[in-house]
Amino acid sequence: MAPSSSPSPSPPKCVVFLFAFMILDAAIVAFADLPGTWELIVPNAGIASMHTAVTRYGTVVLLDRTNIGPSRKMLPKGHCRYDPKDEVLKRDCYAHSVLLDLNTNKIRPLKILTDTWCSSGQFLPDGSLLQTGGDLDGVKKFRKFVPCGPHGFCDWVELKDVELETGRWYATNQILPDGSVIIVGGRAANSVEYYPPRKGGAVQLPFLSDVEDRQMDNLYPYVHLLPNGHLFIFANNKAVMYDYTSNKIMLEYPPLDGGPRNYPSAGSSVMLALEGDYSMAIIVVCGGAQFGAFIQRSTDTPAHGSCGRIVATSPHPVWEMEDMPFGRIMGDMVMLPTGDVLIINGAQAGSQGFELASSPCLFPVLYRPNQPLGLRFMTLTPSTVPRMYHSTANLLPDGRVLIAGSNPHYFYKFAAEFPTELRIEAFSPEYLFEDKANIRPVIDESPEMVRFGDQFDVFVSVSLPVVGSMEVNLASAPFATHSFSQGQRLVKLTVSPTVPDANGCYRIVCTAPPGGKIAPPGYYMMFAVNLGVPSVARWVQLVP
């Protein structure tokens, strides 16, 4: 029978409202059943963080660009920045970097002199933060931040006696086994160079130019230090194993299906935890925009939801493909102390850049690498705050994940669909739920410094008796920016069986990583993990 041409009668308004409330109630109940919780840490940080890094003193460095105009945090009186070439503020009395004290959640302004827009960074073995490149007057700059305690007055220092040979904008930094830093790529910079600088300066890396396309999808390449000492470098949809000591490509990996994955197409990547004999490294690359979305400035082109996973150290590596619950661009992948990966922030359509994305992806996802293919993803409690372009995510020593930034506009705009975001939040994974408190370990005693290969004791207490053995895992403090955490690393130590001692604690005999190829020298968050629940970390310095 043909349908009637007369319209169906509309339901009474009370029925519509009741139906709407039923949907809302169902959504609330469904969200309440999802793992993870959110909390507001700082209502107004004063800046929208584009770069974020956690220091060993319980503080967090946040950075925006210097030519963004007025921020919402003033510099101390008498500390204004003078730049006659700045098109917005030649006398700039606003902070574009701040320091967050995690103990008090207080913000202290920092003074940055040259433009850090889309720059790169990495912690050095002595715990200082090296910051490289940027735009305009910052494109060749090295900067350092030497962290201090919460009551100190440490600040950014521009290095006067050294600069990059090639301007680096959208580059990636990776600390190497000897503690030096390699700086890879950047816009119109298809080469690598080092800090401290090496003889010969920049070294050409043709792979980066080979994978460049009309969108420049070779920016912010994903760089991971493999346990064999070579680098896994991924750009666009291809990857190589690179011997930086001889400037040779040791292996070309198969292309990864699913389109471009780097800026401006904005997927993300992690290297999974190194464990056992440390000979195997597995790389995961997830998400990205469809090719052409950036060129066309299309904000509604759906993002990819595929992930590729590859054993980078295999003699015959192949990509294993799987799909996330959501398509996602500009997502951040954070290695948790357990070895699981939190995928958070980003959007479901468009590409990376100012005002080029829509449909924020509010749902975090937990990637569980030890589960079978098809069962690795778990959807978590959604945020209420869109985190789009220029947002960051960093693991904290207490096991939470700090979420900051989102400035999808030029300058600061608050009357917009996706406003500049000055709030700082923390996401707590399920392992921090109250019902797990009695199995959460506490590190009572551990060394502040260990040498490669040394055995050392960690003493831990737990409310309930320990069943089986605990893990002791080292997590680096990476430099998070543009959907990739530079230098991110988790190393699971070889440990003895967990045994009680005479004082009611548990003694764990740990063996430090054998060398810098497994864990470059520097400061790490050391977590004890009991039945998937991590302790609050203690900082330990790993030295040769």
Coordinates of C-alpha atoms in Angstrom, one line a residue, residues 87-482:
E87 CA 53.4 42.5 14.5
V88 CA 51.0 42.4 17.5
L89 CA 52.8 43.5 20.6
K90 CA 56.2 45.1 20.3
R91 CA 56.2 45.6 24.1
D92 CA 54.8 42.3 25.4
C93 CA 54.0 42.0 29.1
Y94 CA 52.1 38.8 28.8
A95 CA 53.3 35.3 29.6
H96 CA 53.4 32.7 26.8
S97 CA 54.8 29.9 29.0
V98 CA 53.8 29.0 32.6
L99 CA 54.8 26.5 35.3
L100 CA 52.2 24.5 37.0
D101 CA 52.9 23.2 40.6
L102 CA 51.1 19.9 40.8
N103 CA 51.1 20.0 44.6
T104 CA 49.2 23.3 44.8
N105 CA 47.8 23.6 41.3
K106 CA 49.2 27.1 41.2
I107 CA 50.5 28.8 38.0
R108 CA 53.7 30.8 37.8
P109 CA 54.4 32.8 34.6
L110 CA 57.6 32.1 32.7
K111 CA 59.4 34.4 30.1
I112 CA 60.1 33.0 26.7
L113 CA 61.9 35.3 24.2
T114 CA 61.6 33.8 20.8
D115 CA 58.7 32.2 18.9
T116 CA 58.1 28.6 19.9
W117 CA 55.2 28.0 17.5
C118 CA 55.3 24.3 16.4
S119 CA 58.7 23.7 17.9
S120 CA 60.2 20.5 19.4
G121 CA 61.7 19.4 22.7
Q122 CA 63.3 16.7 24.8
F123 CA 64.7 16.3 28.3
L124 CA 68.5 15.9 28.6
P125 CA 70.2 13.4 30.9
D126 CA 70.7 16.1 33.6
G127 CA 66.9 16.7 33.7
S128 CA 66.9 20.0 31.9
L129 CA 64.4 20.6 29.1
L130 CA 65.9 21.3 25.7
Q131 CA 63.6 23.3 23.3
T132 CA 64.4 23.7 19.7
G133 CA 63.3 25.7 16.7
G134 CA 59.9 27.3 16.1
D135 CA 58.8 30.1 13.7
L136 CA 60.2 33.5 12.7
D137 CA 62.8 34.6 15.2
G138 CA 62.8 31.2 16.9
V139 CA 63.4 29.0 13.9
K140 CA 67.1 28.4 14.7
K141 CA 67.0 28.8 18.5
F142 CA 68.0 26.4 21.2
R143 CA 66.4 27.1 24.6
K144 CA 66.8 25.4 28.0
F145 CA 64.7 25.2 31.0
V146 CA 66.5 23.9 34.1
P147 CA 63.8 22.7 36.5
C148 CA 63.8 23.8 40.1
G149 CA 61.6 23.1 43.1
P150 CA 58.2 24.7 43.5
H151 CA 59.7 27.5 45.5
G152 CA 62.4 28.3 43.0
F153 CA 62.4 30.9 40.3
C154 CA 63.8 28.9 37.3
D155 CA 63.0 30.3 33.9
W156 CA 63.7 29.9 30.2
V157 CA 67.2 30.6 28.9
E158 CA 68.0 31.3 25.3
L159 CA 71.4 29.7 24.4
K160 CA 73.7 32.4 23.0
D161 CA 76.6 30.3 21.8
V162 CA 74.9 27.7 19.7
E163 CA 72.0 27.6 17.2
L164 CA 70.5 25.2 14.7
E165 CA 72.2 25.1 11.3
T166 CA 68.9 24.6 9.6
G167 CA 65.7 26.3 10.7
R168 CA 63.4 23.7 12.3
W169 CA 59.6 24.2 12.2
Y170 CA 57.5 21.1 12.9
A171 CA 60.5 18.9 13.7
T172 CA 60.8 16.0 16.1
N173 CA 63.4 15.4 18.8
Q174 CA 64.6 12.1 20.2
I175 CA 67.2 11.5 22.9
L176 CA 69.9 9.0 21.9
P177 CA 71.8 6.3 23.8
D178 CA 74.7 8.6 24.6
G179 CA 72.4 11.3 25.9
S180 CA 72.7 13.6 22.9
V181 CA 69.6 14.6 21.0
I182 CA 68.8 14.2 17.3
I183 CA 66.4 16.7 15.7
V184 CA 64.6 15.2 12.7
G185 CA 63.0 17.0 9.8
G186 CA 60.8 20.1 9.8
R187 CA 59.2 22.2 7.2
A188 CA 61.6 22.6 4.2
A189 CA 64.2 20.8 6.4
N190 CA 64.7 17.2 5.1
S191 CA 67.7 16.5 7.2
V192 CA 68.8 15.8 10.8
E193 CA 71.1 17.5 13.2
Y194 CA 72.2 17.2 16.8
Y195 CA 72.5 18.7 20.2
P196 CA 75.3 19.2 21.2
P197 CA 76.0 20.1 17.5
R198 CA 78.3 17.7 15.6
K199 CA 80.9 18.4 13.0
G200 CA 79.3 18.6 9.6
G201 CA 76.2 20.2 10.9
A202 CA 72.9 19.1 9.3
V203 CA 72.9 15.7 7.5
Q204 CA 70.5 15.2 4.6
L205 CA 67.9 12.5 5.0
P206 CA 66.4 11.9 1.5
F207 CA 63.6 9.7 3.0
L208 CA 61.9 12.8 4.3
S209 CA 61.8 14.5 0.9
D210 CA 60.7 11.2 -0.8
V211 CA 57.6 11.0 1.4
E212 CA 56.7 14.7 1.1
D213 CA 53.4 15.4 -0.7
R214 CA 51.3 18.5 -1.7
Q215 CA 50.1 18.7 1.9
M216 CA 53.6 18.3 3.5
D217 CA 52.5 15.2 5.3
N218 CA 56.1 14.6 6.4
L219 CA 56.0 17.1 9.3
Y220 CA 56.5 16.1 12.9
P221 CA 57.7 12.6 11.9
Y222 CA 57.2 9.9 14.4
V223 CA 60.7 8.9 15.8
H224 CA 61.3 6.0 18.1
L225 CA 64.6 4.8 19.4
L226 CA 64.7 1.0 18.8
P227 CA 66.5 -1.4 21.2
N228 CA 69.1 -2.2 18.5
G229 CA 70.2 1.5 18.6
H230 CA 68.6 2.5 15.2
L231 CA 65.7 4.9 14.8
F232 CA 62.3 4.0 13.5
I233 CA 61.2 7.1 11.5
F234 CA 57.6 7.3 10.2
A235 CA 56.4 10.1 7.9
N236 CA 53.2 10.3 5.8
N237 CA 52.5 6.6 5.3
K238 CA 56.0 5.1 5.2
A239 CA 58.7 4.2 7.7
V240 CA 62.4 3.3 7.7
M241 CA 64.9 1.9 10.1
Y242 CA 67.6 4.6 10.2
D243 CA 71.2 4.2 11.3
Y244 CA 72.1 7.7 12.3
T245 CA 75.7 6.9 13.0
S246 CA 76.3 6.1 9.3
N247 CA 73.4 8.0 7.8
K248 CA 72.1 4.8 6.2
I249 CA 68.6 3.3 5.7
M250 CA 68.8 -0.2 7.2
L251 CA 65.3 -1.3 6.3
E252 CA 62.3 0.1 4.5
Y253 CA 59.0 -1.0 6.0
P254 CA 55.9 -1.7 4.0
P255 CA 53.6 1.3 3.5
L256 CA 50.8 1.7 6.0
D257 CA 47.3 1.6 4.5
G258 CA 44.8 4.3 5.4
G259 CA 46.3 7.5 4.0
P260 CA 48.8 10.0 5.6
R261 CA 49.3 9.9 9.3
N262 CA 51.6 12.9 10.2
Y263 CA 51.0 16.6 10.4
P264 CA 48.8 18.0 9.0
S265 CA 46.9 14.8 8.7
A266 CA 47.5 14.2 12.4
G267 CA 47.4 10.6 13.5
S268 CA 49.6 9.6 16.4
S269 CA 52.1 6.9 17.4
V270 CA 53.7 5.0 20.3
M271 CA 56.3 2.3 20.8
L272 CA 54.8 -0.3 23.2
A273 CA 56.6 -1.2 26.4
L274 CA 60.0 -2.8 26.1
E275 CA 60.2 -5.9 28.3
G276 CA 61.8 -9.4 28.6
D277 CA 65.2 -9.4 26.9
Y278 CA 64.3 -6.0 25.3
S279 CA 65.0 -7.3 21.8
M280 CA 61.6 -6.7 20.3
A281 CA 60.0 -3.3 19.6
I282 CA 56.4 -2.9 18.5
I283 CA 55.2 0.4 17.0
V284 CA 51.5 1.4 16.8
V285 CA 50.3 4.2 14.5
C286 CA 46.6 5.3 14.8
G287 CA 44.2 7.7 13.2
G288 CA 44.7 10.4 10.6
A289 CA 42.9 12.6 8.1
Q290 CA 41.9 11.7 4.6
F291 CA 44.3 13.0 2.0
G292 CA 43.0 16.3 0.5
A293 CA 41.1 17.4 3.6
F294 CA 43.9 19.8 4.5
I295 CA 44.3 21.2 1.0
Q296 CA 40.5 21.7 0.6
R297 CA 40.2 23.1 4.1
S298 CA 37.4 20.6 4.6
T299 CA 36.3 20.4 8.2
D300 CA 33.7 17.7 7.7
T301 CA 35.8 15.0 5.9
P302 CA 35.6 11.9 8.3
A303 CA 38.9 11.0 10.0
H304 CA 40.4 7.5 9.7
G305 CA 39.9 5.1 12.6
S306 CA 42.4 2.5 11.6
C307 CA 45.5 1.5 13.5
G308 CA 48.6 -0.2 12.2
R309 CA 50.8 -2.3 14.5
I310 CA 54.2 -3.6 13.4
V311 CA 57.1 -5.5 15.0
A312 CA 59.8 -3.0 14.0
T313 CA 62.7 -5.3 14.9
S314 CA 61.4 -8.3 12.9
P315 CA 63.4 -9.2 9.8
H316 CA 60.2 -9.4 7.8
P317 CA 57.9 -6.9 9.4
V318 CA 54.2 -6.5 8.3
W319 CA 51.5 -4.2 9.5
E320 CA 48.6 -5.7 11.5
M321 CA 45.5 -3.6 11.0
E322 CA 42.7 -2.9 13.4
D323 CA 40.0 -0.2 13.9
M324 CA 39.4 2.1 16.8
P325 CA 35.9 2.7 18.0
F326 CA 36.1 6.2 16.6
G327 CA 37.8 7.9 13.7
R328 CA 40.3 10.4 15.2
I329 CA 42.7 13.1 14.2
M330 CA 44.9 15.1 16.6
G331 CA 44.6 12.3 19.2
D332 CA 47.3 11.9 21.8
M333 CA 48.6 8.4 22.7
V334 CA 49.9 8.2 26.3
M335 CA 51.8 5.2 27.6
L336 CA 50.4 4.3 31.0
P337 CA 52.5 2.7 33.7
T338 CA 50.8 -0.6 33.1
G339 CA 51.8 -0.8 29.4
D340 CA 48.3 0.1 28.2
V341 CA 47.9 3.1 25.9
L342 CA 45.4 5.9 26.5
I343 CA 44.2 7.6 23.2
I344 CA 42.6 10.9 24.1
N345 CA 41.8 14.4 22.6
G346 CA 41.2 15.2 19.0
A347 CA 38.4 15.4 16.4
Q348 CA 36.5 13.0 14.2
A349 CA 36.6 15.1 11.0
G350 CA 38.8 17.6 9.1
S351 CA 42.5 17.9 9.5
Q352 CA 45.1 19.5 11.8
G353 CA 45.5 23.3 11.9
F354 CA 43.6 26.4 12.9
E355 CA 39.8 26.0 12.4
L356 CA 40.2 22.9 10.2
A357 CA 38.5 20.3 12.3
S358 CA 35.0 19.6 13.6
S359 CA 33.1 16.9 15.6
P360 CA 35.4 16.7 18.7
C361 CA 36.2 13.2 19.8
L362 CA 35.2 13.4 23.5
F363 CA 35.6 9.7 24.3
P364 CA 39.0 8.5 25.3
V365 CA 39.9 5.0 24.3
L366 CA 42.1 2.5 26.2
Y367 CA 44.4 0.3 23.9
R368 CA 45.3 -3.0 25.6
P369 CA 48.2 -4.4 23.6
N370 CA 48.1 -7.8 25.2
Q371 CA 44.5 -8.5 24.3
P372 CA 43.7 -10.5 21.1
L373 CA 43.1 -8.6 17.8
G374 CA 39.6 -7.2 17.8
L375 CA 39.4 -6.9 21.6
R376 CA 42.1 -4.4 22.3
F377 CA 40.0 -1.2 22.5
M378 CA 37.9 -0.1 25.4
T379 CA 35.8 3.1 25.3
L380 CA 36.2 5.3 28.4
T381 CA 34.2 8.1 30.1
P382 CA 33.9 11.1 27.8
S383 CA 35.1 14.6 28.6
T384 CA 32.9 17.7 28.3
V385 CA 35.7 19.9 26.9
P386 CA 36.6 19.7 23.2
R387 CA 40.4 19.4 22.8
M388 CA 41.3 20.2 19.2
Y389 CA 44.4 21.8 17.6
H390 CA 47.2 22.5 20.0
S391 CA 46.1 20.3 22.9
T392 CA 48.3 18.0 24.9
A393 CA 48.3 14.9 27.2
N394 CA 51.0 13.9 29.7
L395 CA 51.3 11.1 32.2
L396 CA 51.7 12.3 35.8
P397 CA 53.7 10.6 38.6
D398 CA 50.4 9.8 40.4
G399 CA 49.1 7.8 37.4
R400 CA 46.7 10.5 36.2
V401 CA 46.9 12.0 32.7
L402 CA 47.2 15.8 32.5
I403 CA 45.1 17.4 29.6
A404 CA 45.8 20.9 28.5
G405 CA 45.3 23.3 25.6
S406 CA 43.2 23.7 22.5
N407 CA 43.4 26.9 20.5
P408 CA 41.9 26.2 17.1
H409 CA 42.1 29.9 16.2
Y410 CA 44.6 32.5 15.5
F411 CA 45.0 34.4 18.7
Y412 CA 42.7 33.8 21.6
K413 CA 39.0 33.6 20.9
F414 CA 36.4 32.7 23.5
A415 CA 33.2 33.5 21.6
A416 CA 33.5 30.7 19.1
E417 CA 32.1 27.2 18.5
F418 CA 35.4 25.7 19.7
P419 CA 36.9 28.5 21.9
T420 CA 40.5 28.8 23.0
E421 CA 40.8 26.5 26.0
L422 CA 42.6 27.7 29.2
R423 CA 41.3 25.0 31.5
I424 CA 43.6 22.2 32.6
E425 CA 42.1 18.8 33.5
A426 CA 43.2 15.4 34.7
F427 CA 41.9 12.1 33.6
S428 CA 42.1 9.2 36.0
P429 CA 42.1 5.7 34.5
E430 CA 40.2 2.9 36.1
Y431 CA 43.2 1.7 38.0
L432 CA 42.8 4.8 40.3
F433 CA 39.3 3.8 41.3
E434 CA 38.6 3.6 45.1
D435 CA 37.8 -0.1 44.9
K436 CA 41.4 -0.8 43.9
A437 CA 43.0 1.3 46.7
N438 CA 43.8 -1.8 48.8
I439 CA 45.9 -3.3 46.1
R440 CA 47.6 -0.1 45.1
P441 CA 51.3 -0.3 46.1
V442 CA 53.3 2.4 47.8
I443 CA 57.0 2.7 47.1
D444 CA 58.6 3.1 50.6
E445 CA 62.2 3.0 49.6
S446 CA 64.1 3.2 46.3
P447 CA 67.4 4.6 45.0
E448 CA 67.5 8.1 43.5
M449 CA 70.2 7.0 41.0
V450 CA 71.0 3.7 39.3
R451 CA 73.6 2.7 36.7
F452 CA 72.9 0.6 33.6
G453 CA 72.8 -3.1 34.4
D454 CA 72.9 -2.6 38.2
Q455 CA 70.8 -4.6 40.6
F456 CA 68.9 -2.5 43.2
D457 CA 66.2 -3.0 45.8
V458 CA 62.7 -1.4 45.8
F459 CA 60.7 -1.7 49.0
V460 CA 56.9 -1.6 48.6
S461 CA 53.9 -1.8 50.9
V462 CA 50.4 -2.9 50.0
S463 CA 47.2 -3.1 52.1
L464 CA 46.2 -6.6 50.9
P465 CA 48.7 -9.5 50.6
V466 CA 50.5 -9.6 47.3
V467 CA 49.5 -12.4 45.0
G468 CA 52.2 -13.2 42.4
S469 CA 54.9 -10.7 41.4
M470 CA 54.8 -7.0 41.0
E471 CA 56.2 -5.1 38.1
V472 CA 58.6 -2.2 38.4
N473 CA 58.4 0.0 35.3
L474 CA 60.3 3.1 34.1
A475 CA 58.3 5.8 32.3
S476 CA 60.1 8.7 30.6
A477 CA 58.8 12.3 30.7
P478 CA 58.2 13.2 27.0
F479 CA 57.7 16.5 25.3
A480 CA 54.1 16.4 24.1
T481 CA 53.0 18.5 21.1
H482 CA 50.9 18.1 18.0

